[in-house]
Short mmCIF file of N, CA and C in Angstrom, two decimals:
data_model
loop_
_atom_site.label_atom_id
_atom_site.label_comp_id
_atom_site.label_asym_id
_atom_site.label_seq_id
_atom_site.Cartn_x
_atom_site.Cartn_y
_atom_site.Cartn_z
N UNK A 1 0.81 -1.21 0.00
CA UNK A 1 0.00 0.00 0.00
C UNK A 1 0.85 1.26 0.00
N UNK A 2 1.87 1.13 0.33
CA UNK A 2 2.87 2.39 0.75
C UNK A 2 2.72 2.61 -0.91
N UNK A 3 3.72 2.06 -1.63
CA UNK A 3 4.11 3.15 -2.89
C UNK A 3 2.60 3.02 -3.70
N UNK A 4 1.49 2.56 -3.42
CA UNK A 4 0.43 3.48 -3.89
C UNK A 4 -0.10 4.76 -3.67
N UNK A 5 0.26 4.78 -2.16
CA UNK A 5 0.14 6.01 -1.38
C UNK A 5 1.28 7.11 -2.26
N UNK A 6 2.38 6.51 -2.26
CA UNK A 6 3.69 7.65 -2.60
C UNK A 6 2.88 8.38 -3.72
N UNK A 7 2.59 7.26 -4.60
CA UNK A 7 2.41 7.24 -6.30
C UNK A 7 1.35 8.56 -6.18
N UNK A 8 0.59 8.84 -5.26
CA UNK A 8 -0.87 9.19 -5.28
C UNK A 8 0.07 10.90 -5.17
N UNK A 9 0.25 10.94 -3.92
CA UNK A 9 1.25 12.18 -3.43
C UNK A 9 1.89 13.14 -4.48
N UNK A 10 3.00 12.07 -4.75
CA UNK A 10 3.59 12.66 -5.96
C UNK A 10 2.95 13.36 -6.78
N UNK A 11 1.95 12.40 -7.20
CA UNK A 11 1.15 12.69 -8.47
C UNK A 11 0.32 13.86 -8.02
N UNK A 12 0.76 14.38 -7.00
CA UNK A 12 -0.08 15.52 -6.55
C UNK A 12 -1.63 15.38 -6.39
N UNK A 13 -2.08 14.49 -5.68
CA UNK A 13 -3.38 14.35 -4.76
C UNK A 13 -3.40 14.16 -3.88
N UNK A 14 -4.98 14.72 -3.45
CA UNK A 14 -5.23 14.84 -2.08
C UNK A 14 -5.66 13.52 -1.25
N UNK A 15 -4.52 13.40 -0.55
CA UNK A 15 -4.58 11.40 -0.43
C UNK A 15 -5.04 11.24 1.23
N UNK A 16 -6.32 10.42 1.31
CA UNK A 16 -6.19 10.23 2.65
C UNK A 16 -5.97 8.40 3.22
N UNK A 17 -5.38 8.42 3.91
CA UNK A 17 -4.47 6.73 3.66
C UNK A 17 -4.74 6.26 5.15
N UNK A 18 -5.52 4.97 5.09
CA UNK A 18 -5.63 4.26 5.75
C UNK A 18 -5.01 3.03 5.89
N UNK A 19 -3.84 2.98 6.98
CA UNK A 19 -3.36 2.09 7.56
C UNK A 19 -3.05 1.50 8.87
N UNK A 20 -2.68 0.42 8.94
CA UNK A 20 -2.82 -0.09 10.40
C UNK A 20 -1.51 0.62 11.64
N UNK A 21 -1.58 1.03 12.93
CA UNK A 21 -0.55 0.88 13.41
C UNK A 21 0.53 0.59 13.59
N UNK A 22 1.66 0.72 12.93
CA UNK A 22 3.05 0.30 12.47
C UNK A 22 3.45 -0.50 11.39
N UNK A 23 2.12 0.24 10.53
CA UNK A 23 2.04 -0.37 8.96
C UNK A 23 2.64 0.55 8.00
N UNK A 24 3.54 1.81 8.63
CA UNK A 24 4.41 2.32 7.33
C UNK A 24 3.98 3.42 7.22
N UNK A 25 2.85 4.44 7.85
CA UNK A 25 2.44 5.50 7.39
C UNK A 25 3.42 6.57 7.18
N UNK A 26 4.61 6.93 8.31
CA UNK A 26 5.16 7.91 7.87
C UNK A 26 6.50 7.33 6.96
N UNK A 27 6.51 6.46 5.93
CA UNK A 27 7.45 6.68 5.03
C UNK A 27 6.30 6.90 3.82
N UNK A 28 5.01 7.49 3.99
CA UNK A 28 4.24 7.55 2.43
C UNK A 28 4.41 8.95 2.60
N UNK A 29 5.08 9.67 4.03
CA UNK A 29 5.27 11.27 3.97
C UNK A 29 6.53 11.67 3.02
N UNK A 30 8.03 10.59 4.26
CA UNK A 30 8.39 10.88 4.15
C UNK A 30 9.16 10.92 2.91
N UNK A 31 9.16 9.60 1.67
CA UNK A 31 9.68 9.35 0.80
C UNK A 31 9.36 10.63 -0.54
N UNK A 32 8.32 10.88 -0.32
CA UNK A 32 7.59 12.31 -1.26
C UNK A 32 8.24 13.46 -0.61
N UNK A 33 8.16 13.61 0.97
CA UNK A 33 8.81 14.68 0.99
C UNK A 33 10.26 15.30 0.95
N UNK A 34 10.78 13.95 0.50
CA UNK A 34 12.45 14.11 0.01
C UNK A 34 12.28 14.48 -1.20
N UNK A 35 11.61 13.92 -2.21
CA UNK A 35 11.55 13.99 -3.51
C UNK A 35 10.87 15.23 -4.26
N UNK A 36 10.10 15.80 -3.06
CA UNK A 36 10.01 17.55 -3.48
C UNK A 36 10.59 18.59 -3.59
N UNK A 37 10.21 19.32 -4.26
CA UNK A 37 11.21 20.73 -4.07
C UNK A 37 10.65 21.49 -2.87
N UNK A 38 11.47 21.98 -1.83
CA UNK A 38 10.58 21.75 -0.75
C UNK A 38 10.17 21.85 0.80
N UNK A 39 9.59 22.15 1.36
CA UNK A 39 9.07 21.63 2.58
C UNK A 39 8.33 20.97 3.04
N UNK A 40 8.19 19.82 4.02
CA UNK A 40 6.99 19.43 4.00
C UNK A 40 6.54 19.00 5.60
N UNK A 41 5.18 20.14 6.13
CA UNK A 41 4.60 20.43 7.31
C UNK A 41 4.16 19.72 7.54
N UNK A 42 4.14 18.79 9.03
CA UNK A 42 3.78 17.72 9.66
C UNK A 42 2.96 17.84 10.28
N UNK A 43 1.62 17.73 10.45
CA UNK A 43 0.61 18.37 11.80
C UNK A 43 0.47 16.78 12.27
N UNK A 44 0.89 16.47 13.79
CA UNK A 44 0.82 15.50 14.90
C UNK A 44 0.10 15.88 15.84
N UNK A 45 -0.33 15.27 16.61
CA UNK A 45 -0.65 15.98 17.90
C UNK A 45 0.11 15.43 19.07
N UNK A 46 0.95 14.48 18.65
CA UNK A 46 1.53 13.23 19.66
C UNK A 46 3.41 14.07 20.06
N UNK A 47 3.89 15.01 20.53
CA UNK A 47 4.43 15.25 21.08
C UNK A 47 6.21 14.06 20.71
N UNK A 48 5.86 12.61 21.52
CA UNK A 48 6.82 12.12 21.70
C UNK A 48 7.28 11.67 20.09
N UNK A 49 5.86 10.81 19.59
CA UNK A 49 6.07 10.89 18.30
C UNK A 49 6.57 11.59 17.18
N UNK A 50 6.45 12.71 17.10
CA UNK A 50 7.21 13.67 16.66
C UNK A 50 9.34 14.10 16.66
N UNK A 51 9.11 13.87 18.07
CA UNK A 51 10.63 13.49 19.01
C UNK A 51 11.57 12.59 17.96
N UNK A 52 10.54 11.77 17.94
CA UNK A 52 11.33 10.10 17.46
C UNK A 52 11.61 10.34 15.76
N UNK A 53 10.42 10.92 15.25
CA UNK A 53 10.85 10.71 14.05
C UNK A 53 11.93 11.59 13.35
N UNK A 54 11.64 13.04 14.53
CA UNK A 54 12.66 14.42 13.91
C UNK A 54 14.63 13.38 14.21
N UNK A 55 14.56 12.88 15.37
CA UNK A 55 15.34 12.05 15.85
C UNK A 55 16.08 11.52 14.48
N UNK A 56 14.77 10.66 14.18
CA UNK A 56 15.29 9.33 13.13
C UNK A 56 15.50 9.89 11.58
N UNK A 57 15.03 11.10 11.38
CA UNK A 57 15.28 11.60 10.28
C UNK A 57 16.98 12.32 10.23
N UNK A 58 17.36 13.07 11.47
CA UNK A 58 18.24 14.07 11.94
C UNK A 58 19.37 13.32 11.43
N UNK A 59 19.65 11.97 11.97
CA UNK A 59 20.36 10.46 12.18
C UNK A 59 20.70 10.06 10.75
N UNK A 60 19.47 10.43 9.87
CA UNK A 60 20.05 9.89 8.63
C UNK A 60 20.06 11.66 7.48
N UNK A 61 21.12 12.20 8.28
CA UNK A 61 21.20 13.59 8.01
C UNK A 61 20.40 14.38 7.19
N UNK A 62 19.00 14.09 7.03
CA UNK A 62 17.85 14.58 6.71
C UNK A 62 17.58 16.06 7.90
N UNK A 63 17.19 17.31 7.70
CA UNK A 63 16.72 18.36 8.42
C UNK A 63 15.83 17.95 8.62
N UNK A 64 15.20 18.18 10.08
CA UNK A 64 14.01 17.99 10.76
C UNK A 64 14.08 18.81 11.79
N UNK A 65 12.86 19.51 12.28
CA UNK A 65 12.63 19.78 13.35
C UNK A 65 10.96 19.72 14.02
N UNK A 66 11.00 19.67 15.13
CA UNK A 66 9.85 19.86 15.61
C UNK A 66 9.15 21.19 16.60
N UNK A 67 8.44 21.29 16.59
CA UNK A 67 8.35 22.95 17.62
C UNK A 67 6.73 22.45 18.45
N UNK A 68 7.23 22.65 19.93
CA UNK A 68 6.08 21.84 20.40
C UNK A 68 6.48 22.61 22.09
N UNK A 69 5.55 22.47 23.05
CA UNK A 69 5.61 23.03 24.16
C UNK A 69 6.80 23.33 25.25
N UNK A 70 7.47 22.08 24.77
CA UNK A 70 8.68 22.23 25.62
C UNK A 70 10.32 22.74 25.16
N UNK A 71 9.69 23.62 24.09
CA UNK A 71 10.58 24.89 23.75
C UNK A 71 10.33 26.33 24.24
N UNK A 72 11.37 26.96 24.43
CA UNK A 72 11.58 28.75 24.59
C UNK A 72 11.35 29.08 23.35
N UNK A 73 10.65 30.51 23.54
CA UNK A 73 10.67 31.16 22.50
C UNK A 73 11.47 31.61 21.46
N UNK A 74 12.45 31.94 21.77
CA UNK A 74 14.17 32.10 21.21
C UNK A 74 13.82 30.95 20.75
N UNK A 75 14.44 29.92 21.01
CA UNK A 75 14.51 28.37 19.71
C UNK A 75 13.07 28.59 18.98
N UNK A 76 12.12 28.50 19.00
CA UNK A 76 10.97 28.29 17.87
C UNK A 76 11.37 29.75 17.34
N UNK A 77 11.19 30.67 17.81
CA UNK A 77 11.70 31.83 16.56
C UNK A 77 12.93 31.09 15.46
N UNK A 78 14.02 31.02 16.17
CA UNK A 78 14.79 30.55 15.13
C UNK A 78 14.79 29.10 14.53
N UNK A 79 14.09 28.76 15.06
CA UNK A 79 13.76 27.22 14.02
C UNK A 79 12.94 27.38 12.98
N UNK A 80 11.69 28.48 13.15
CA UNK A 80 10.51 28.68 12.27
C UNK A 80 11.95 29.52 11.17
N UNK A 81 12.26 30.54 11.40
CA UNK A 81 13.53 31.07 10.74
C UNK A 81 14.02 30.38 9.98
N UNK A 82 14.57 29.44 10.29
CA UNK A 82 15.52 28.65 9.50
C UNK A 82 14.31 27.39 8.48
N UNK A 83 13.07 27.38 9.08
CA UNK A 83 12.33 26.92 8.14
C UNK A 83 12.01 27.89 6.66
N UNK A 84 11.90 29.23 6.63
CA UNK A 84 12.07 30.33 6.20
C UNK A 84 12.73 30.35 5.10
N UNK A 85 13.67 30.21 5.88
CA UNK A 85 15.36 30.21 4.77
C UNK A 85 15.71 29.20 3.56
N UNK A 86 14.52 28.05 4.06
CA UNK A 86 14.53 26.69 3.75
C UNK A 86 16.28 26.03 4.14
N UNK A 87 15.85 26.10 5.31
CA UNK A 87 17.02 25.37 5.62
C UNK A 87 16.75 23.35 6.29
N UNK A 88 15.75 23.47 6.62
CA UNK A 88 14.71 22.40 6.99
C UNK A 88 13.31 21.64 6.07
N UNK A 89 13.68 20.40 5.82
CA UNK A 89 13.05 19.74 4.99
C UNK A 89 11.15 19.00 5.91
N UNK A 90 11.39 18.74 7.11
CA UNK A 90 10.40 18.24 7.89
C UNK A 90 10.25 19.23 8.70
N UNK A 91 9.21 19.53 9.23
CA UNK A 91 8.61 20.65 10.09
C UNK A 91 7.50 19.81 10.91
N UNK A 92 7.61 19.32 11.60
CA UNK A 92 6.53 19.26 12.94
C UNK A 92 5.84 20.01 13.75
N UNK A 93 4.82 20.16 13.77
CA UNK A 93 3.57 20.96 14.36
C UNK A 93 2.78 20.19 15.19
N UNK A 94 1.95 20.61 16.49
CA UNK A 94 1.16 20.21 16.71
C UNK A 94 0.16 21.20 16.22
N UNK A 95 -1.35 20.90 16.40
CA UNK A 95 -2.42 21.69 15.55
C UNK A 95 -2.93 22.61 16.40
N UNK A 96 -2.18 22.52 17.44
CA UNK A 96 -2.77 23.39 18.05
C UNK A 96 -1.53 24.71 17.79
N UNK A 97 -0.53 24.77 17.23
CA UNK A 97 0.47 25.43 16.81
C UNK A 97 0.23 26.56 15.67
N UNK A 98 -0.54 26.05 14.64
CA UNK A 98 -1.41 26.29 13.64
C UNK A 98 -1.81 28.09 14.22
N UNK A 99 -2.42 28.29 15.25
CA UNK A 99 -2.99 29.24 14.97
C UNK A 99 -2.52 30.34 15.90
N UNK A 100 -1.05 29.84 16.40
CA UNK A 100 0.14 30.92 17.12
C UNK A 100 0.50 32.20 16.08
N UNK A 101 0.89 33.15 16.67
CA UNK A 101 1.23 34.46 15.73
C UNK A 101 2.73 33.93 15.23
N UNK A 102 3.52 33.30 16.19
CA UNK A 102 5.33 33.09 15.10
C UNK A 102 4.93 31.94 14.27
N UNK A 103 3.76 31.29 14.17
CA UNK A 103 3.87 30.47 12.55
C UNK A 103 3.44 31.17 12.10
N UNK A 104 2.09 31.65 11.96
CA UNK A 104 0.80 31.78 10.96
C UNK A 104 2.15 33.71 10.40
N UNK A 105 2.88 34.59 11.02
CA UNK A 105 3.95 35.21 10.79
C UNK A 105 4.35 34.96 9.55
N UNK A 106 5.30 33.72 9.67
CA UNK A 106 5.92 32.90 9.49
C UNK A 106 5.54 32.31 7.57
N UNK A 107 4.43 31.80 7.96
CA UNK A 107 3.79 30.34 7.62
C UNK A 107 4.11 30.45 5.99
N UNK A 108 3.44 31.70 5.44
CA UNK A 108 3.36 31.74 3.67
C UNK A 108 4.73 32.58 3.40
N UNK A 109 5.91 32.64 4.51
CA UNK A 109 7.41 32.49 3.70
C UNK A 109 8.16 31.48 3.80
N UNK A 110 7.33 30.54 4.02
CA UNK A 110 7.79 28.71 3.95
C UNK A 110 7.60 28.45 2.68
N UNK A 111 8.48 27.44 2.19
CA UNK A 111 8.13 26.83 1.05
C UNK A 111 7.59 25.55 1.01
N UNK A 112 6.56 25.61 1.57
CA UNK A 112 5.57 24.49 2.04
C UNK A 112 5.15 23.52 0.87
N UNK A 113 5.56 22.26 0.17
CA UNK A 113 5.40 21.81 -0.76
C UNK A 113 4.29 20.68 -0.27
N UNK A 114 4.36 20.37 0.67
CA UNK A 114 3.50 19.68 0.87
C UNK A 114 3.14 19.37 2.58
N UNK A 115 1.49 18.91 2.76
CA UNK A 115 0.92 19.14 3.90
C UNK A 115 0.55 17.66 4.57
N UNK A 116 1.06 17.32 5.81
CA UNK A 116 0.79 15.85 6.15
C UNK A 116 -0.12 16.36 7.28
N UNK A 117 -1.46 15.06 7.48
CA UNK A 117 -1.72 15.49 8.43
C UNK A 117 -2.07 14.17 9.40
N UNK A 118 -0.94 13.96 10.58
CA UNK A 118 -1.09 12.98 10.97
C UNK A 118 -2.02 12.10 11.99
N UNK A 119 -2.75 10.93 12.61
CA UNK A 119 -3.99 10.99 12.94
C UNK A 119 -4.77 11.76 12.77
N UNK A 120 -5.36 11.77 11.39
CA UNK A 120 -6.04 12.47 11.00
C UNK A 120 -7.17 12.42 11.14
N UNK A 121 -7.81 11.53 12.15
CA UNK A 121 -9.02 10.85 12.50
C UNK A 121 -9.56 11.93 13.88
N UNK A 122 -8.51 12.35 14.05
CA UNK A 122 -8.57 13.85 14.83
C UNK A 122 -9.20 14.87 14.65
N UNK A 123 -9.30 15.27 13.18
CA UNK A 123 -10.06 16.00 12.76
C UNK A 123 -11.82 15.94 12.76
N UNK A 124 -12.11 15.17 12.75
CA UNK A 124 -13.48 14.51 12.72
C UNK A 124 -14.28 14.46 13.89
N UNK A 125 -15.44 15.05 13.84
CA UNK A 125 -16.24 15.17 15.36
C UNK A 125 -16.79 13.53 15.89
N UNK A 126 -16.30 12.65 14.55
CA UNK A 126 -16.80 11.53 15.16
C UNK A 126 -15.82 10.53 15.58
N UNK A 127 -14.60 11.23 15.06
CA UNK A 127 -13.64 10.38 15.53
C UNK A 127 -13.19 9.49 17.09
N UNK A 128 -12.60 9.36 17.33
CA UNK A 128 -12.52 8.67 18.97
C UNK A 128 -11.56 9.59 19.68
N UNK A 129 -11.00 10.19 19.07
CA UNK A 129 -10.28 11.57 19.78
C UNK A 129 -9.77 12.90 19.18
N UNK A 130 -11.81 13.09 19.05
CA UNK A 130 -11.13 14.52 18.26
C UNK A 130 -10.60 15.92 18.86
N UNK A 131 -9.75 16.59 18.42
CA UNK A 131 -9.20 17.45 18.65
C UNK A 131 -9.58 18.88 18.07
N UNK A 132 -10.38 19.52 18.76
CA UNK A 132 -11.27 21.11 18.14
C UNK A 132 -9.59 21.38 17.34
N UNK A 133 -8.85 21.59 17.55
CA UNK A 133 -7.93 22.81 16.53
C UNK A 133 -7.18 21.84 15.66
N UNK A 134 -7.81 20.52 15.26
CA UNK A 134 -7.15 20.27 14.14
C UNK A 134 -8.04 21.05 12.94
N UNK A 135 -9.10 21.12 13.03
CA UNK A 135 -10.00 21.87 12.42
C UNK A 135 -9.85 23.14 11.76
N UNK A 136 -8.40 23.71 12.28
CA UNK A 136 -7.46 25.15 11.57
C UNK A 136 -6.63 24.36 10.86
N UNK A 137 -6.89 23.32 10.12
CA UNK A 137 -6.04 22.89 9.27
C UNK A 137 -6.78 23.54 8.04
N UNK A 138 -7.58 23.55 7.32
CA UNK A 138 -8.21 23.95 6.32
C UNK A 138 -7.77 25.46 6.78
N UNK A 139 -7.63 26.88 7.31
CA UNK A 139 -7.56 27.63 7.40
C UNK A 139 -5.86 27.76 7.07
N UNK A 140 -5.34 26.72 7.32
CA UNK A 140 -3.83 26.35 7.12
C UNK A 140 -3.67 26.57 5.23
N UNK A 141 -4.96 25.59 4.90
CA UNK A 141 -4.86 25.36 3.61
C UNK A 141 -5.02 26.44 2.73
N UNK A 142 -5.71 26.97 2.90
CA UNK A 142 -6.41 28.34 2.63
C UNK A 142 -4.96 29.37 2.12
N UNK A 143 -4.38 29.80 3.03
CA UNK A 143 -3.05 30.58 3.16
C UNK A 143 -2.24 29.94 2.16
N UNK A 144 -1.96 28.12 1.78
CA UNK A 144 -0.77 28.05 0.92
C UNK A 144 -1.33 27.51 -0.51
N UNK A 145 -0.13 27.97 -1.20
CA UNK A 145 -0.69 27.65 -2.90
C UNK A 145 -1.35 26.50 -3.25
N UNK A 146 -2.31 26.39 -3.86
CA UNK A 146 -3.52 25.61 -4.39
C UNK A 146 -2.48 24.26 -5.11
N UNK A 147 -1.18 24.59 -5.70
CA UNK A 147 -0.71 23.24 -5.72
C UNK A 147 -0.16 22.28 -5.01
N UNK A 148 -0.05 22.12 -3.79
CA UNK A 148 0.61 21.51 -2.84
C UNK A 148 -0.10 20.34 -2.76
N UNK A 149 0.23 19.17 -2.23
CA UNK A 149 -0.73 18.13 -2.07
C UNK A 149 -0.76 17.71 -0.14
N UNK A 150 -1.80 17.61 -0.21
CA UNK A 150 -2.37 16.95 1.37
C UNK A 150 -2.40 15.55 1.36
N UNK A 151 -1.64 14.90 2.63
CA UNK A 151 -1.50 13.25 2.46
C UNK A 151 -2.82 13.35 4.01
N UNK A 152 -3.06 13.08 4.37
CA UNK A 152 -4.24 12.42 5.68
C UNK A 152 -3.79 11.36 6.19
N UNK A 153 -3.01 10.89 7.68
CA UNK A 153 -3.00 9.45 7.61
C UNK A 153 -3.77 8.64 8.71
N UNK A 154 -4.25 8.02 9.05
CA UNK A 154 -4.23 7.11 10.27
C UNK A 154 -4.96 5.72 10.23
N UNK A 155 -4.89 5.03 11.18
CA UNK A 155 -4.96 3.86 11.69
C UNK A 155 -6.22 3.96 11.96
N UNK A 156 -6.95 4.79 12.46
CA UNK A 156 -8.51 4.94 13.02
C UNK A 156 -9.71 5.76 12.12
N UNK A 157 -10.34 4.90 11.66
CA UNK A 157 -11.35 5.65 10.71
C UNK A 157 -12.30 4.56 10.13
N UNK A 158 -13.68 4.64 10.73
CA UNK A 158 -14.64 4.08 10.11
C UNK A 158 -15.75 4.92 8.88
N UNK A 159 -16.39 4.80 8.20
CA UNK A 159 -16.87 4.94 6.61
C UNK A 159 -16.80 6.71 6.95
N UNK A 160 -18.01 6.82 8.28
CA UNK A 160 -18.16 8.31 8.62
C UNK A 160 -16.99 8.82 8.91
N UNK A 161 -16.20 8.44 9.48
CA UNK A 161 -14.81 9.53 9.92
C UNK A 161 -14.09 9.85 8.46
N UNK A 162 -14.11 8.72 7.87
CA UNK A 162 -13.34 9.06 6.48
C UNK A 162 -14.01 9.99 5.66
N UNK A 163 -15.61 10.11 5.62
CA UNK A 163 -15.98 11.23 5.06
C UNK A 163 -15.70 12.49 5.72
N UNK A 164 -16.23 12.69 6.79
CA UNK A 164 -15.61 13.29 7.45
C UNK A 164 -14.20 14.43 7.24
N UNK A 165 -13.32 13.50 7.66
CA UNK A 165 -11.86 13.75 7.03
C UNK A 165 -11.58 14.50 5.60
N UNK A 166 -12.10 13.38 4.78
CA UNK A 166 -12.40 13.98 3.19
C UNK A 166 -12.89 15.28 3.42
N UNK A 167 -14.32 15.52 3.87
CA UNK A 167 -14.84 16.83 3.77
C UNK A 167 -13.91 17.72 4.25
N UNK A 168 -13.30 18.22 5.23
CA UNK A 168 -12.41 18.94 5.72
C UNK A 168 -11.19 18.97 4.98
N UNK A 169 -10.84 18.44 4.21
CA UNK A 169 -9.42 18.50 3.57
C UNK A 169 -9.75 18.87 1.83
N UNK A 170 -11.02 18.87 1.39
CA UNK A 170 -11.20 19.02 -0.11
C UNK A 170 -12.03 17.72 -0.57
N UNK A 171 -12.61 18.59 -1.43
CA UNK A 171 -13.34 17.80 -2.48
C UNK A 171 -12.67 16.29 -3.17
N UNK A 172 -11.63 16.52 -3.14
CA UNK A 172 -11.08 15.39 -4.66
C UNK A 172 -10.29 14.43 -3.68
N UNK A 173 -10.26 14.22 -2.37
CA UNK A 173 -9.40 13.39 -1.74
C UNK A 173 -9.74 12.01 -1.93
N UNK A 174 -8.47 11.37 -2.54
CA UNK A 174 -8.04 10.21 -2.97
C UNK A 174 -8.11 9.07 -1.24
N UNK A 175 -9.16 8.12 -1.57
CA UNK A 175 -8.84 7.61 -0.25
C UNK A 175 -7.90 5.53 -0.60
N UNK A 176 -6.71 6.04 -0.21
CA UNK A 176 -6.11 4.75 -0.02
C UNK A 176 -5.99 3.66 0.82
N UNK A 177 -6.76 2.73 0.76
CA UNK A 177 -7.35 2.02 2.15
C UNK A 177 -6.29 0.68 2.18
N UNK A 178 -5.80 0.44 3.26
CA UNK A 178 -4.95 -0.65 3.54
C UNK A 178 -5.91 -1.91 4.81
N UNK A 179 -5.37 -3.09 4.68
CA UNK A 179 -5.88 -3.84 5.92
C UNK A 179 -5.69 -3.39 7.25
N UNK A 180 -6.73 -2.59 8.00
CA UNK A 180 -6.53 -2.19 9.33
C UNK A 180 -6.19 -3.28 10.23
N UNK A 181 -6.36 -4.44 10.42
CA UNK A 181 -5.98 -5.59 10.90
C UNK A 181 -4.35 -5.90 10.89
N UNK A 182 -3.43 -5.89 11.86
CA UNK A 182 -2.53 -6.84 11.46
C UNK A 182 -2.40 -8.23 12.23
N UNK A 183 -1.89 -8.99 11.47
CA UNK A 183 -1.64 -10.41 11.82
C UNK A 183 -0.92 -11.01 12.83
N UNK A 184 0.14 -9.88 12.80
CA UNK A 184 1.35 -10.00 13.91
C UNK A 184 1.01 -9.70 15.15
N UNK A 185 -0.16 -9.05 15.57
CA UNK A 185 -0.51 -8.56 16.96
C UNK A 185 -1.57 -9.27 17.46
N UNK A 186 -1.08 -10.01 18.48
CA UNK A 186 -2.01 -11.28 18.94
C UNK A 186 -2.97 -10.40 20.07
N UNK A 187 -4.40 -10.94 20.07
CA UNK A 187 -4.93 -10.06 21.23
C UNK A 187 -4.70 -11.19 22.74
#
């Protein structure tokens, strides 16, 4: 399912991708977002998660950063900065970040090529843990150029959440559905 997902991305659509828990979602970000000209904005809401991947990207000398509560102001000024400059390829957000004055500042002198938005099942009032300010993601969208593509990912989404989701992210979203089940995880 992954390089259908990539294929979709690339090809510049609005992809929302359903897969299981440690079924690969963030290499359908990250493999496109190497291959752009580029930036490409991460909206998480998961804090540690974020940690790990800016980590695991950093490691394989990929730019990453994340900007999340347990920074000073001084560092997110100059990290958003150096996103700016395009000096940084991954950008991590939580959504509730979205609607701070040093991004939204910030936001349309990024070269934002493309928009991930992770548990995206978040977005959705019917989801199992939705989050009111993922909902400034479309207001996100709004602000950057009409060609960028939106990937959607998560593990949690039944028929309604996926519409849902769809509705909030655009009309034309491509939905890539994988086996939510895996085999390997015994209950």
């Amino acid at each position: 399912m992954q390089e259908d997902i990539i294929r979709s991305v690339l090809a510049g659509n609005d992809t929302l991708a359903l897969l299981p828990t440690g079924g690969g979602k963030s290499i359908c970000f990250q493999v496109p977002g190497m291959a752009i000209d580029g930036m490409c904005l991460v909206i998480s809401p998961l804090i540690a998660l974020m940690k790990d991947q800016v980590q695991n990207l950093n490691n394989k000398g990929i730019k990453a950063v994340a900007i999340h509560s347990g920074l000073q102001s001084r560092t997110i000024d100059a990290l958003l900065d150096n996103c700016m400059l395009g000096k940084v390829k991954f950008l991590y957000l939580s959504p509730e970040r979205l609607a701070t004055d040093d991004f939204r500042a910030r936001m349309e002198r990024m070269n934002i090529r493309l928009l991930v938005v992770d548990e995206a099942h978040c977005i959705s009032d019917w989801g199992h843990d939705f989050r009111p300010d993922y909902r400034r993601i479309g207001q996100v969208l709004e602000r950057l150029p009409n060609n960028i593509a939106v990937l959607a990912t998560t593990a949690t989404a039944n028929h309604r959440v996926e519409r849902d989701v769809g509705a909030q992210l655009g009309d034309n979203v491509k939905v890539q559905r994988g086996p939510l089940m895996r085999n390997s995880l015994a209950l």
